[in-house]
Short mmCIF file of C-alpha atoms in Angstrom, two decimals:
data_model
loop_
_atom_site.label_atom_id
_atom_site.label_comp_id
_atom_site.label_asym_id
_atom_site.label_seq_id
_atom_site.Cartn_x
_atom_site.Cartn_y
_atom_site.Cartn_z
CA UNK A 15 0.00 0.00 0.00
CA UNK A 16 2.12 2.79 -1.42
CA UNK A 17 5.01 2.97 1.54
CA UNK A 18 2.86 0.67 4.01
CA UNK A 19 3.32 -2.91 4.21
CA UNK A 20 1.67 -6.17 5.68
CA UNK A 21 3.93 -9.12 6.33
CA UNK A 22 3.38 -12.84 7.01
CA UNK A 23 4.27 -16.59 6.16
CA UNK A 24 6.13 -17.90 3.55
CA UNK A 25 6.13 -17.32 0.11
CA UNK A 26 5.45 -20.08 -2.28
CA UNK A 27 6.51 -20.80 -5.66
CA UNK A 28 3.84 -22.65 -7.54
CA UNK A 29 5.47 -22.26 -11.02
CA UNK A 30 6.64 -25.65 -11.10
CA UNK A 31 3.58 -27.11 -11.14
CA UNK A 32 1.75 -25.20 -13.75
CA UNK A 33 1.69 -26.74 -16.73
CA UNK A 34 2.54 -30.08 -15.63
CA UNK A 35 -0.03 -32.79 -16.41
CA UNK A 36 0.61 -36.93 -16.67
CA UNK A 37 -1.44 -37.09 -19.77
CA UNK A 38 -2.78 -35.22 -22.63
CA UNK A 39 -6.03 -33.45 -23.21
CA UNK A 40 -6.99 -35.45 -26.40
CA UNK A 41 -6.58 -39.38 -25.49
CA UNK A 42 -8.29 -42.43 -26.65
CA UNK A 43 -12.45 -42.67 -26.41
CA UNK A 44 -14.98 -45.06 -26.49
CA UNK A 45 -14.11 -47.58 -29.88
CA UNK A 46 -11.85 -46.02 -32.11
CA UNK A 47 -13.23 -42.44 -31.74
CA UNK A 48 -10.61 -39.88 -29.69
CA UNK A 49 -12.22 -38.09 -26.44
CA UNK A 50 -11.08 -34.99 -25.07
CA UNK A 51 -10.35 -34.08 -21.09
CA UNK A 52 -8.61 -32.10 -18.78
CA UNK A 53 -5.58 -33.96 -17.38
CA UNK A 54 -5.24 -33.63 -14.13
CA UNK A 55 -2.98 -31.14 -12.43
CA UNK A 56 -2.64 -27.56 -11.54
CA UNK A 57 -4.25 -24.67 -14.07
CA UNK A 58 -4.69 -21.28 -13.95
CA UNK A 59 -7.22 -19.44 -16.57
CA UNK A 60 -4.66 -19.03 -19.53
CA UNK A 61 -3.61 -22.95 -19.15
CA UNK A 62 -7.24 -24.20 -19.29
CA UNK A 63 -7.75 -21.92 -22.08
CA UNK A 64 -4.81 -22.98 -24.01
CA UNK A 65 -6.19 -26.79 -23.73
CA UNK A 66 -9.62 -25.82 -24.59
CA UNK A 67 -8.51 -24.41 -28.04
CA UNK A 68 -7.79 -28.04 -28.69
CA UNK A 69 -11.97 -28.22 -28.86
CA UNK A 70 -11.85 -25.11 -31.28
CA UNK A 71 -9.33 -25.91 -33.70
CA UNK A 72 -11.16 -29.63 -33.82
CA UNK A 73 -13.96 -28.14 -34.76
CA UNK A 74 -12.50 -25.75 -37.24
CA UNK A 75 -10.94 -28.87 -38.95
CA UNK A 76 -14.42 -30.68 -39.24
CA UNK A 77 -16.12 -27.64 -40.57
CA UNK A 78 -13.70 -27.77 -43.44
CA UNK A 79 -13.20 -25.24 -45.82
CA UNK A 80 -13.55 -22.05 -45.69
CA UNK A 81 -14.70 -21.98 -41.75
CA UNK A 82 -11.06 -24.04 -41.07
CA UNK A 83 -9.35 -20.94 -41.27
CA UNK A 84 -11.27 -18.53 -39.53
CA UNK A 85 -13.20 -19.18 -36.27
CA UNK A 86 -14.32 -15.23 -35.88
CA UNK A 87 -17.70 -16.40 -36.15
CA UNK A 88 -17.55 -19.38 -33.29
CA UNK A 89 -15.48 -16.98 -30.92
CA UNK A 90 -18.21 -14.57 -31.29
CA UNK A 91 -20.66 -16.71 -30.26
CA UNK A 92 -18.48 -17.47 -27.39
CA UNK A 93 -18.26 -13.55 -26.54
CA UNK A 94 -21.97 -13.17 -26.55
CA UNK A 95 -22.32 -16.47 -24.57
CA UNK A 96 -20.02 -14.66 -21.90
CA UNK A 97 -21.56 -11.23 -21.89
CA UNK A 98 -24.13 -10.37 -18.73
CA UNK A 99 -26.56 -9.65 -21.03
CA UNK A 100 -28.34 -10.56 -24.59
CA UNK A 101 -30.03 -13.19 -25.99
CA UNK A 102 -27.51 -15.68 -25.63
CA UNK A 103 -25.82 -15.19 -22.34
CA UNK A 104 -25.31 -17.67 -19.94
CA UNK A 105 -25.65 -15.37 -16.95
CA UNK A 106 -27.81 -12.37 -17.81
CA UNK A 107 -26.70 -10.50 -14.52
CA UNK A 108 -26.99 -7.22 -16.72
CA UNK A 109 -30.90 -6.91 -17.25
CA UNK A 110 -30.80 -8.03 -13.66
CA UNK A 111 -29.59 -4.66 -12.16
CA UNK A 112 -28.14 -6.82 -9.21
CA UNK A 113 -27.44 -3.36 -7.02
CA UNK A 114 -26.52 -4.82 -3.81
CA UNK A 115 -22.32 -4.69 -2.60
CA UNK A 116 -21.69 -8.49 -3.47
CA UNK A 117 -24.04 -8.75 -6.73
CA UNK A 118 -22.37 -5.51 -8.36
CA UNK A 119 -18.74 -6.72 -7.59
CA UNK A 120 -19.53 -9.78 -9.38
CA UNK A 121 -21.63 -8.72 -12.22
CA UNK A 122 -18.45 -6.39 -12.52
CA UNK A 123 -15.91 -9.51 -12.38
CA UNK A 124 -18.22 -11.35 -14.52
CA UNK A 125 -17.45 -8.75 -17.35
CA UNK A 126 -13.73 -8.22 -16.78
CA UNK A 127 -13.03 -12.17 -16.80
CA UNK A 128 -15.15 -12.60 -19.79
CA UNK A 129 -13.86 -10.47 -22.09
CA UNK A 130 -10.29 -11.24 -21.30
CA UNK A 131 -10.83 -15.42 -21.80
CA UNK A 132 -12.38 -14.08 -25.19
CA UNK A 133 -9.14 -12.27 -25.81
CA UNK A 134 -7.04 -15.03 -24.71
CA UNK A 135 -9.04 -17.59 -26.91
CA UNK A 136 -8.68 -15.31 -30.59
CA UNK A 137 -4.81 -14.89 -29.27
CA UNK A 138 -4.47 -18.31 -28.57
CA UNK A 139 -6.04 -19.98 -31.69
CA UNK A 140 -4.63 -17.41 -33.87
CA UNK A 141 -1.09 -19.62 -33.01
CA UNK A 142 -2.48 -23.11 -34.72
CA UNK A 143 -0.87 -24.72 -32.31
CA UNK A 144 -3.33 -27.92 -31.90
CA UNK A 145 -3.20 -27.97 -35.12
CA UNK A 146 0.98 -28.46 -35.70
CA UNK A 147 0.69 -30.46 -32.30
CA UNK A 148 -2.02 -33.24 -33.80
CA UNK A 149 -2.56 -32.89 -37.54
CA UNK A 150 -5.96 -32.56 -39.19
CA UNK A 151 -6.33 -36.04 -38.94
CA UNK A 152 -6.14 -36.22 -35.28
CA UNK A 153 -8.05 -33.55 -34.81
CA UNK A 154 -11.03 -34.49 -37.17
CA UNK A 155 -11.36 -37.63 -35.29
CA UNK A 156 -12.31 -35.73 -32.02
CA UNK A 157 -15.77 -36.80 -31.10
CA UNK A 158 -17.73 -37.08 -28.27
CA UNK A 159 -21.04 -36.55 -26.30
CA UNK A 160 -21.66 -33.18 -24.43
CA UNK A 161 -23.86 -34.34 -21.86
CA UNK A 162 -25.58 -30.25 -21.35
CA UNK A 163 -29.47 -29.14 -22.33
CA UNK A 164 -26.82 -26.87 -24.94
CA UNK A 165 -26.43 -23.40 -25.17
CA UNK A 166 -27.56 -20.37 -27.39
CA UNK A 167 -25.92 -19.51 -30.76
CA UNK A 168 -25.66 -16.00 -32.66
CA UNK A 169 -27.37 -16.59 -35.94
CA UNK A 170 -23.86 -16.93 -37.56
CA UNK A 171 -23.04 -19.44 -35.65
CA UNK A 172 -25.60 -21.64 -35.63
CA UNK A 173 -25.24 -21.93 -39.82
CA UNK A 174 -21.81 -22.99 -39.48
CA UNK A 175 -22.65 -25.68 -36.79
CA UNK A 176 -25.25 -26.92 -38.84
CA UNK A 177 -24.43 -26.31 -42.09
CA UNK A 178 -23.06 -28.46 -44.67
CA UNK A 179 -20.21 -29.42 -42.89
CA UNK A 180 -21.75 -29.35 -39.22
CA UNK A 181 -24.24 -31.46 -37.86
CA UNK A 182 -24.92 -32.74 -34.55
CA UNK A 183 -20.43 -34.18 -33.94
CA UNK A 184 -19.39 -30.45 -34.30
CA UNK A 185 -22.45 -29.32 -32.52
CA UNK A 186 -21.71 -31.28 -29.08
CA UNK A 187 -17.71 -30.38 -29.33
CA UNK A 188 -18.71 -26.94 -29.46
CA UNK A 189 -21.58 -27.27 -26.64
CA UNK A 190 -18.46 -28.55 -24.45
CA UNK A 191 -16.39 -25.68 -25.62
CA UNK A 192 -18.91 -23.39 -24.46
CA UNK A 193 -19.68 -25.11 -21.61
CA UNK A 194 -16.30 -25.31 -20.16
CA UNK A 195 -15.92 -21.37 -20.82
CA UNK A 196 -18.72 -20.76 -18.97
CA UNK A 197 -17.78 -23.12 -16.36
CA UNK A 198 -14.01 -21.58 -16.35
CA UNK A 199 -15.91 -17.92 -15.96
CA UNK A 200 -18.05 -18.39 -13.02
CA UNK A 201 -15.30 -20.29 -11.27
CA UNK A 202 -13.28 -17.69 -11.23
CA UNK A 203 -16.14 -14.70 -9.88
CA UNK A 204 -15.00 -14.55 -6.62
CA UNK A 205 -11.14 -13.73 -7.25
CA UNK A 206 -10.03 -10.12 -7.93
CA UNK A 207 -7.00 -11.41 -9.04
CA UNK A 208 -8.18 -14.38 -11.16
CA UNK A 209 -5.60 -14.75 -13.89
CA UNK A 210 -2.91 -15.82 -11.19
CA UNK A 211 -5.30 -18.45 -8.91
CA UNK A 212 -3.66 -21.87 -9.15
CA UNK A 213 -6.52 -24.52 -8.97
CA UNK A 214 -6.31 -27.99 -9.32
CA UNK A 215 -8.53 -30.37 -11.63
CA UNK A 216 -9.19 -34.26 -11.46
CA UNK A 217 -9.80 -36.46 -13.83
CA UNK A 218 -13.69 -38.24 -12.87
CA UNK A 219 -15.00 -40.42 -14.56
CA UNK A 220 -18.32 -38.63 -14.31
CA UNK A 221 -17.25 -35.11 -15.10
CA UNK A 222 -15.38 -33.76 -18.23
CA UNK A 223 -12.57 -31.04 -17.70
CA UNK A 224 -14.22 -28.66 -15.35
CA UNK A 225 -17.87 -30.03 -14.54
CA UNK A 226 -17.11 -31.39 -11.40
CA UNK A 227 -17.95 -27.80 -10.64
CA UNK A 228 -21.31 -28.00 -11.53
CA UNK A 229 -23.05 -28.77 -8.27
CA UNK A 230 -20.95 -25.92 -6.40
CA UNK A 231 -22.01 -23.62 -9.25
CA UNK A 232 -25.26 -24.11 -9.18
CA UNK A 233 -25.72 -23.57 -5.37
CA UNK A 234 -23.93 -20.51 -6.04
CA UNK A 235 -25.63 -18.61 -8.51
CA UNK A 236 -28.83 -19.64 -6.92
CA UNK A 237 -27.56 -17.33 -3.96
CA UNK A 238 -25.99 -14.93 -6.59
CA UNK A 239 -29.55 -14.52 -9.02
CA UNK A 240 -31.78 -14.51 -5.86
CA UNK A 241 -29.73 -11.39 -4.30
CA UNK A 242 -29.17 -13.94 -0.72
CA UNK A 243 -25.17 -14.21 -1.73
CA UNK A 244 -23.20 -13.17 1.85
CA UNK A 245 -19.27 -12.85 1.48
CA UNK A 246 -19.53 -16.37 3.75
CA UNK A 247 -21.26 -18.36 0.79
CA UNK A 248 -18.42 -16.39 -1.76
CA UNK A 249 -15.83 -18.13 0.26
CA UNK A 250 -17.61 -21.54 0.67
CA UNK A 251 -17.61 -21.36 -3.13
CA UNK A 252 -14.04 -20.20 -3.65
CA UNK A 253 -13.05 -23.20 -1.59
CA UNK A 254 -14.85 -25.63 -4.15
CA UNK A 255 -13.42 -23.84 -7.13
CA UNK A 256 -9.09 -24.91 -5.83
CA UNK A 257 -10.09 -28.36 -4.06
CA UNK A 258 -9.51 -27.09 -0.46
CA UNK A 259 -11.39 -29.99 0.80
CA UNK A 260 -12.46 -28.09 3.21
CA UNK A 261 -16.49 -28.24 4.56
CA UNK A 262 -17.11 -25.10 6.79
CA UNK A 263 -16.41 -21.65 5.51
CA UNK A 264 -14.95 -18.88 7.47
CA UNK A 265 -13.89 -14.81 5.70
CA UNK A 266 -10.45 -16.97 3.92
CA UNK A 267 -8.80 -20.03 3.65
CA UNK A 268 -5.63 -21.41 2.92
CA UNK A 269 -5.36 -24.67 0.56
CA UNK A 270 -2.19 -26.40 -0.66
CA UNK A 271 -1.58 -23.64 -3.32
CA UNK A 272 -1.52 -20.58 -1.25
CA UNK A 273 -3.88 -18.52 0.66
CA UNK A 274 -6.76 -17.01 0.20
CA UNK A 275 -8.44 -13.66 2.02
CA UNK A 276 -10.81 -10.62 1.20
CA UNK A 277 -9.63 -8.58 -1.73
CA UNK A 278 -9.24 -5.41 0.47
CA UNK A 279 -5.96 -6.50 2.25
CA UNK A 280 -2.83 -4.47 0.99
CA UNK A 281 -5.78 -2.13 -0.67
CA UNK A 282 -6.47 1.60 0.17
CA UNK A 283 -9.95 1.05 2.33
CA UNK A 284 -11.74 3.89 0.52
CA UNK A 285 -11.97 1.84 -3.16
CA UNK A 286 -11.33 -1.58 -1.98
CA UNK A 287 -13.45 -4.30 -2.99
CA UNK A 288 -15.79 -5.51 -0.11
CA UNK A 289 -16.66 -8.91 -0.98
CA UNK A 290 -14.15 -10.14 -3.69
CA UNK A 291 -11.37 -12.67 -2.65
CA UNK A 292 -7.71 -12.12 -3.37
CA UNK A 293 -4.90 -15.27 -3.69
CA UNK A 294 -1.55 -14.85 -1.98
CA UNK A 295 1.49 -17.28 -2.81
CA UNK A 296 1.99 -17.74 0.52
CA UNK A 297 2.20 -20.28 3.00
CA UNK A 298 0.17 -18.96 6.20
CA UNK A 299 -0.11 -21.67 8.83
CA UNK A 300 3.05 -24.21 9.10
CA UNK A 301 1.89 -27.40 9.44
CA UNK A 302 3.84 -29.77 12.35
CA UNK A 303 5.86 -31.94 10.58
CA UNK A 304 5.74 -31.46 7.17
CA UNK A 305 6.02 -28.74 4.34
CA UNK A 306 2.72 -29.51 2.66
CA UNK A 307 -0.14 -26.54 2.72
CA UNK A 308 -2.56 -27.88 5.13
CA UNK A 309 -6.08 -26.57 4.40
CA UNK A 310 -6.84 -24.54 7.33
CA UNK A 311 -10.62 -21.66 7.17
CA UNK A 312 -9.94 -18.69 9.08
CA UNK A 313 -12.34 -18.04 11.51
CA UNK A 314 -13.51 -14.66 12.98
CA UNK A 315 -12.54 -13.87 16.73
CA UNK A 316 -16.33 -13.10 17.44
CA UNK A 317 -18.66 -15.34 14.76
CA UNK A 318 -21.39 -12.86 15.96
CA UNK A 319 -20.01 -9.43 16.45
CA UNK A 320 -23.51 -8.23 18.02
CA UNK A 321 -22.44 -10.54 20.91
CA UNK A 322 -18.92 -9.25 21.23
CA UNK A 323 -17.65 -7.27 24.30
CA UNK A 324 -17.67 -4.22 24.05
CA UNK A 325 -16.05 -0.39 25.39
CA UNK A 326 -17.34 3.02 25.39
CA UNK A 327 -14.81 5.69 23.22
CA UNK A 328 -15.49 8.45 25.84
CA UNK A 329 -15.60 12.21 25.85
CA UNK A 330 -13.32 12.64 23.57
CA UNK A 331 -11.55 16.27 23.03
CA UNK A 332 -15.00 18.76 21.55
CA UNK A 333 -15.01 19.66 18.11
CA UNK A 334 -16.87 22.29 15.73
CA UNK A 335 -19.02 20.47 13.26
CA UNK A 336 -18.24 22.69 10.50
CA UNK A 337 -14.70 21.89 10.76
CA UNK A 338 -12.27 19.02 11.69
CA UNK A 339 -8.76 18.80 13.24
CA UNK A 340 -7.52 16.74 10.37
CA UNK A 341 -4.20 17.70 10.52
CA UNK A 342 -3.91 16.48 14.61
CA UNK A 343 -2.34 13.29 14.60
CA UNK A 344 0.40 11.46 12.45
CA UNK A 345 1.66 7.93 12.25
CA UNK A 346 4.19 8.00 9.49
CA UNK A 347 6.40 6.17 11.07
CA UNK A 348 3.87 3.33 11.63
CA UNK A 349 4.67 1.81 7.77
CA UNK A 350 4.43 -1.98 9.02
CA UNK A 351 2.12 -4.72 10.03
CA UNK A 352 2.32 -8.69 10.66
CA UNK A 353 -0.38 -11.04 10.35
CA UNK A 354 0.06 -13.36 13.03
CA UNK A 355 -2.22 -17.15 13.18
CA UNK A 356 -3.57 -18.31 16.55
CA UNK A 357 -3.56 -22.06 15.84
CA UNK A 358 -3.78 -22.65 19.91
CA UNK A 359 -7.20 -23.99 19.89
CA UNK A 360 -9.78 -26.14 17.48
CA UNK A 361 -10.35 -22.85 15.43
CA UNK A 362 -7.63 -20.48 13.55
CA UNK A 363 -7.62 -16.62 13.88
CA UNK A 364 -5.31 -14.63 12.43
CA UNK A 365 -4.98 -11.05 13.88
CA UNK A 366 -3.32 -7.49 12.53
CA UNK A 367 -0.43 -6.74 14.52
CA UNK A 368 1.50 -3.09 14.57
CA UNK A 369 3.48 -1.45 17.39
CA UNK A 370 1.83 2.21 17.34
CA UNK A 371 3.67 4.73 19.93
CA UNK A 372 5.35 2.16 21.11
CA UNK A 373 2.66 -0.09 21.72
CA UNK A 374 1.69 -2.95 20.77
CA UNK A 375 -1.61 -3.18 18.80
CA UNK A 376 -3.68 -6.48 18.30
CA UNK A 377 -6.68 -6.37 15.70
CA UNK A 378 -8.59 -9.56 14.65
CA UNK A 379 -8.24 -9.52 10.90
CA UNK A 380 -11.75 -11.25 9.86
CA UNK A 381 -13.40 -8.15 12.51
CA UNK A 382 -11.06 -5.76 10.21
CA UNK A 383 -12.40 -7.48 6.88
CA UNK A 384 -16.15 -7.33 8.76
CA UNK A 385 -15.97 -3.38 9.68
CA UNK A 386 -14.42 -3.20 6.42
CA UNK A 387 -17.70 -4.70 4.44
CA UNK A 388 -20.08 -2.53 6.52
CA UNK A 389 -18.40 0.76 6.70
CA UNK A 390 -20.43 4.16 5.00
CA UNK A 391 -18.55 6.46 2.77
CA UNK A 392 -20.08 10.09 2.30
CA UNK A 393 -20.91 9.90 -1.21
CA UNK A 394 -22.48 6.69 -0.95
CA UNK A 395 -25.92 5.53 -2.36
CA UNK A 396 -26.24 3.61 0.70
CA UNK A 397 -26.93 6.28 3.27
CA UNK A 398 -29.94 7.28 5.27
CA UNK A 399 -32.00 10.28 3.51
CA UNK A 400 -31.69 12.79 6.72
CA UNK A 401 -30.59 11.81 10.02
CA UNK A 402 -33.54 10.88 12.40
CA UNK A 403 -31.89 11.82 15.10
CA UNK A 404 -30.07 15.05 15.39
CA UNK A 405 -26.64 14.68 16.93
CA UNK A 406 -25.56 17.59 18.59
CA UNK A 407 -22.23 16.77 20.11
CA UNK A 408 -18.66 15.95 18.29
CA UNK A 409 -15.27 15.07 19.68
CA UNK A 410 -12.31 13.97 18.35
CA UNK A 411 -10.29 10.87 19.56
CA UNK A 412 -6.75 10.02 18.93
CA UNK A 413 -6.41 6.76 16.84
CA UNK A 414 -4.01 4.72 19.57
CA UNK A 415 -6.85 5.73 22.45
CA UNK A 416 -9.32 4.07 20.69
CA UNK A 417 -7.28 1.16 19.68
CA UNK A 418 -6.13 0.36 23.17
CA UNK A 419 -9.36 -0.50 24.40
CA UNK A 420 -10.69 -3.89 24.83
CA UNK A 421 -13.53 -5.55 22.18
CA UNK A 422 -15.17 -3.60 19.88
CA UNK A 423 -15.42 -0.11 20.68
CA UNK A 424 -18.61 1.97 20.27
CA UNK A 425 -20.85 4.68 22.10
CA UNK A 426 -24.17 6.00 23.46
CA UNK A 427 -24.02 9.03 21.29
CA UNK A 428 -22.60 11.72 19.62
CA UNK A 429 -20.21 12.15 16.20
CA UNK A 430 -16.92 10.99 17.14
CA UNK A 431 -13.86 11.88 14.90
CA UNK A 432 -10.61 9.89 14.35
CA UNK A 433 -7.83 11.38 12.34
CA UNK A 434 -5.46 8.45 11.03
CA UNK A 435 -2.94 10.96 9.56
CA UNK A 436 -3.93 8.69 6.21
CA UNK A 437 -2.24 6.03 8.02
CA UNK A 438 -3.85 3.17 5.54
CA UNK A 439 -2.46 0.46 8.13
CA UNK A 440 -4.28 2.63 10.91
CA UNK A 441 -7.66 3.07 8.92
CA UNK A 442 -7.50 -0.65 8.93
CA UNK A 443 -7.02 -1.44 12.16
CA UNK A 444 -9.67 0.90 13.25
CA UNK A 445 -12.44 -1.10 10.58
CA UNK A 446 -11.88 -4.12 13.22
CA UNK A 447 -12.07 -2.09 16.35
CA UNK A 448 -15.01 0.03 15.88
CA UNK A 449 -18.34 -1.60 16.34
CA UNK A 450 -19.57 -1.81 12.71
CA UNK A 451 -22.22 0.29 12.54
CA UNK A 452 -22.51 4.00 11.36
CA UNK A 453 -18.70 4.09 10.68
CA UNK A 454 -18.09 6.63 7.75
CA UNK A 455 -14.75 6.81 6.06
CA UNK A 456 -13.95 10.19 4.78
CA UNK A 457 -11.42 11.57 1.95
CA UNK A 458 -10.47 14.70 2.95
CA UNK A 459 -13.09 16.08 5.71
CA UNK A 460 -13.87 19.51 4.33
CA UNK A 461 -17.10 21.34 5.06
CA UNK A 462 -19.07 19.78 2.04
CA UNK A 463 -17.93 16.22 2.46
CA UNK A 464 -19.09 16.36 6.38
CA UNK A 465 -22.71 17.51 5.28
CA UNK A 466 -23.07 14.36 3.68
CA UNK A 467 -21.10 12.11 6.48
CA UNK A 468 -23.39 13.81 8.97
CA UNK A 469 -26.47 12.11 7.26
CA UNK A 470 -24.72 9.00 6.28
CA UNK A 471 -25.62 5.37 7.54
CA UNK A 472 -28.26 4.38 9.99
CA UNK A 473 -29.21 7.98 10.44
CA UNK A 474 -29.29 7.61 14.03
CA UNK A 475 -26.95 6.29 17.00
CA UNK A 476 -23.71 7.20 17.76
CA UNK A 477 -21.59 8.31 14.53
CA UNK A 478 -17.44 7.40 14.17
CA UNK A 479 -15.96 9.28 11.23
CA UNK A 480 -12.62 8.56 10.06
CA UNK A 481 -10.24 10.28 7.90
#
């Protein structure tokens, strides 16, 4: 975060895996017919795309001439499949206006990942390389059966598929292509950083290349379409997408490939994503004994925050409401802090630990992701209309006073002001301090920005504003 920094575990180096599979992705069928699969091993997006052009340049070989040597038309199709809207899209988020935190992140994602697999797949099949890999011959005897109800086709598409060279072999190769796009797409929703998560496939006997996805999918977008997706259920389904193995959910994870948290971590807390995942190459909890990942869910320190202990803020130091002492307190010399694991009992916390005037300061880092998720911001379309209740009194509070305090820290009333000096590790550690509720993260704190922090949130209760 600009000169700030977080540090923990161990980095890992997954290169060596990628790209490393026992078989191959064409392979011998039923009878004398050649099947195509995913071998297993350890893919990002770019490697499963790479062995799904196999599929593509199949096809272009059975379509024969002229379609052989251009597949504009069939990549087309596959945009339009990908795109949140349209006839033909396999997840028409667009027309669904999905305007809640999580549903706009990942109507967002769904874009941003679609349109670069769509890039990826011209780029890719543009290099013929299935095709100087196999031969024509090999590659027009690629047939199998896509077991899928099918997807939509453009108009263009559909005429090659079934046109005098189609017919219903190209049309189920292609169904699979699409399929496994579409597959490879929503797998990847919950990861800001998608293009680098390492996940591992298995070869089933019951699912082709990335199908044994299917049932967590499903569950997924249920919660996804019918606007009852929580970031809990986007980390349950994370864990499905890399094989964690593991059955309860927590805000993160790590699996054998790294670790996973909330995209917000090393991000400034104003623009941060609040529900998105991030993957780190790093190795968070040491297992005893060995130097295998174990898969290990982080659990909050309080799994019901309502319930947590908590402390009153106090007076405070009064303030005018028109303006703020922004300028009060500085931490520039605070420009590191350690995530440190609990492993001491049958769950795993991980906490936020900095030394702030020489003091040590201990934050539970799923509270900090929590606070994080249900902060206010000034300009926000989330705010109350007017305050119902008229708060009359301000103070200001320095940031270490209100970190030292045990729990969560809240009050009966009042606006109560904490400058961070733009501290980004401090604004952090303050999201899992305060009691998350009608906390409002500012910008800069001038006279217009305040008019609209004043009426921001709940509208009534006590009121923490930090800058």
């Amino acid at each position: 975060m600009k000169d700030k920094r977080i540090v923990w575990g161990t980095a890992v180096d997954i290169e060596p895996l990628i790209g490393k599979y026992p078989g191959d992705s064409i392979r011998q069928g039923v009878n004398t017919a050649l099947d195509w699969n995913l071998p297993a091993g350890v893919y990002r997006a770019k490697e499963v795309v790479m062995e799904l052009d196999k599929l593509l340049e199949a096809i272009l070989v059975q379509l024969g001439e002229p379609v052989n040597s251009d597949p504009t038309v069939l990549l087309d199709s596959l945009q339009a499949n990908l795109a949140i809207s349209g006839r033909v899209s396999a997840l028409p988020l667009g027309p669904l206006a999905l305007e809640d935190k999580a549903g706009a992140e990942l109507t967002s994602q769904a874009v941003r990942i679609g349109e670069q697999l769509v890039s990826w797949a011209r780029e890719i099949n543009s290099q013929k390389r299935a095709l100087a890999q196999y031969g024509s011959e090999t590659l027009g005897a690629l047939e199998f059966r896509s077991h899928c109800y099918g997807h939509a086709l453009i108009p263009e598409a559909i005429a090659q598929a079934f046109g005098p060279t189609g017919g219903p072999r190209v049309m189920q190769l292609y169904n699979e292509y699409l399929h496994q796009f579409v597959l490879l797409r929503d797998a990847l929703l919950p990861f800001a950083n998608w293009e680098q998560v390492p996940f591992e496939v298995k070869e089933y006997t019951e699912f082709k290349g990335l199908r044994f996805l299917e049932p967590a999918r499903e569950i997924f977008l249920t919660q996804l379409l019918g606007k009852k997706l929580t970031h809990k259920s986007i980390v349950q389904y994370a864990q499905s997408v890399v094989s964690s193995g593991l059955s309860t959910a927590g805000y993160g994870f790590q699996y054998r490939l790294g670790t996973v948290l909330p995209a917000g971590l090393g991000e400034s807390a104003g623009t941060a994503p609040r529900y998105l995942l991030k993957w780190h190459p790093v190795q968070t909890i040491q297992a005893a004994g060995t130097q295998d990942l174990a898969a290990v869910s982080f659990d909050y320190e309080y799994a019901d925050y309502y319930a947590a202990p908590r402390s009153e803020a106090g007076t405070g130091t009064p303030e005018s409401k028109d303006t703020l002492p922004v300028s009060d307190e500085h931490y520039d010399q605070l420009s590191i802090a350690r995530l440190l694991p609990n492993t001491g009992s049958d769950r795993t916390t991980l906490r936020l630990s900095l030394e702030l005037e020489g003091r040590e300061i201990n934050v539970d880092l799923g509270q900090l992701f929590r606070g994080h998720r249900f902060l206010y911001r000034p300009q926000g379309d989330d705010n109350a209309d007017g305050a119902i209740v008229k708060r009359t009194s301000i103070s200001s509070h320095r940031a270490i006073d209100i970190l030292s305090h045990s729990g969560l820290v809240t009050n009966t009333d009042g606006i109560h002001f904490i400058p961070t000096g733009e501290n980004e590790l401090v604004v952090w550690a303050l999201l899992g301090k305060l009691y998350p509720e009608n906390v409002v993260l500012l910008d800069k704190g001038d006279k217009e920005e305040l008019e609209a922090a004043y009426v921001s949130g709940k509208g009534f209760g006590t009121q923490f504003l930090v800058l």
